[in-house]
Amino acid sequence: MKTTLRKYKLIVITSIVTLIVLSIWIYFSPYGLRNYLDMRARLTKVSTEVNNLKQQNKALRLEIRHLQSDPAYQEEIARRNFHMLKRNEMIFDFSKPKKKGR
């Protein structure tokens, strides 16, 4: 009877140790759960970045199309970004002058 009890304890202890070792190996192995979770998080991040870049690309293509085909838009950009004026046009600056020293 004692030998069967010892065998039973040995089997239980061996099973528990094996289960612990297998659990650790499954989690920390190169293709384990931890790596899977990291890769899934990275995939989500990269997918979001790709979608953002696609939206930016679409907006830039639209702006290129406007710049190539719309003279009014070309004029607006030239005036806003490059401070260009039409003939006989003047700019009046009514902003307050900046104080020197501080």
XYZ file of C-alpha atoms in Angstrom, residues 25-43:
19
model
C 8.212 26.865 -22.227
C 4.943 27.685 -24.021
C 5.037 31.258 -22.718
C 8.733 32.037 -23.222
C 9.654 29.968 -26.292
C 10.504 31.818 -29.540
C 7.089 30.949 -30.977
C 5.259 31.045 -27.684
C 2.378 33.013 -26.294
C 4.473 36.024 -25.300
C 5.885 36.373 -28.795
C 2.412 35.954 -30.276
C 0.994 38.734 -28.098
C 3.909 41.033 -28.973
C 3.478 40.343 -32.680
C -0.264 40.942 -32.510
C 0.268 44.302 -30.774
C 2.895 45.242 -33.360
C 0.531 44.232 -36.180
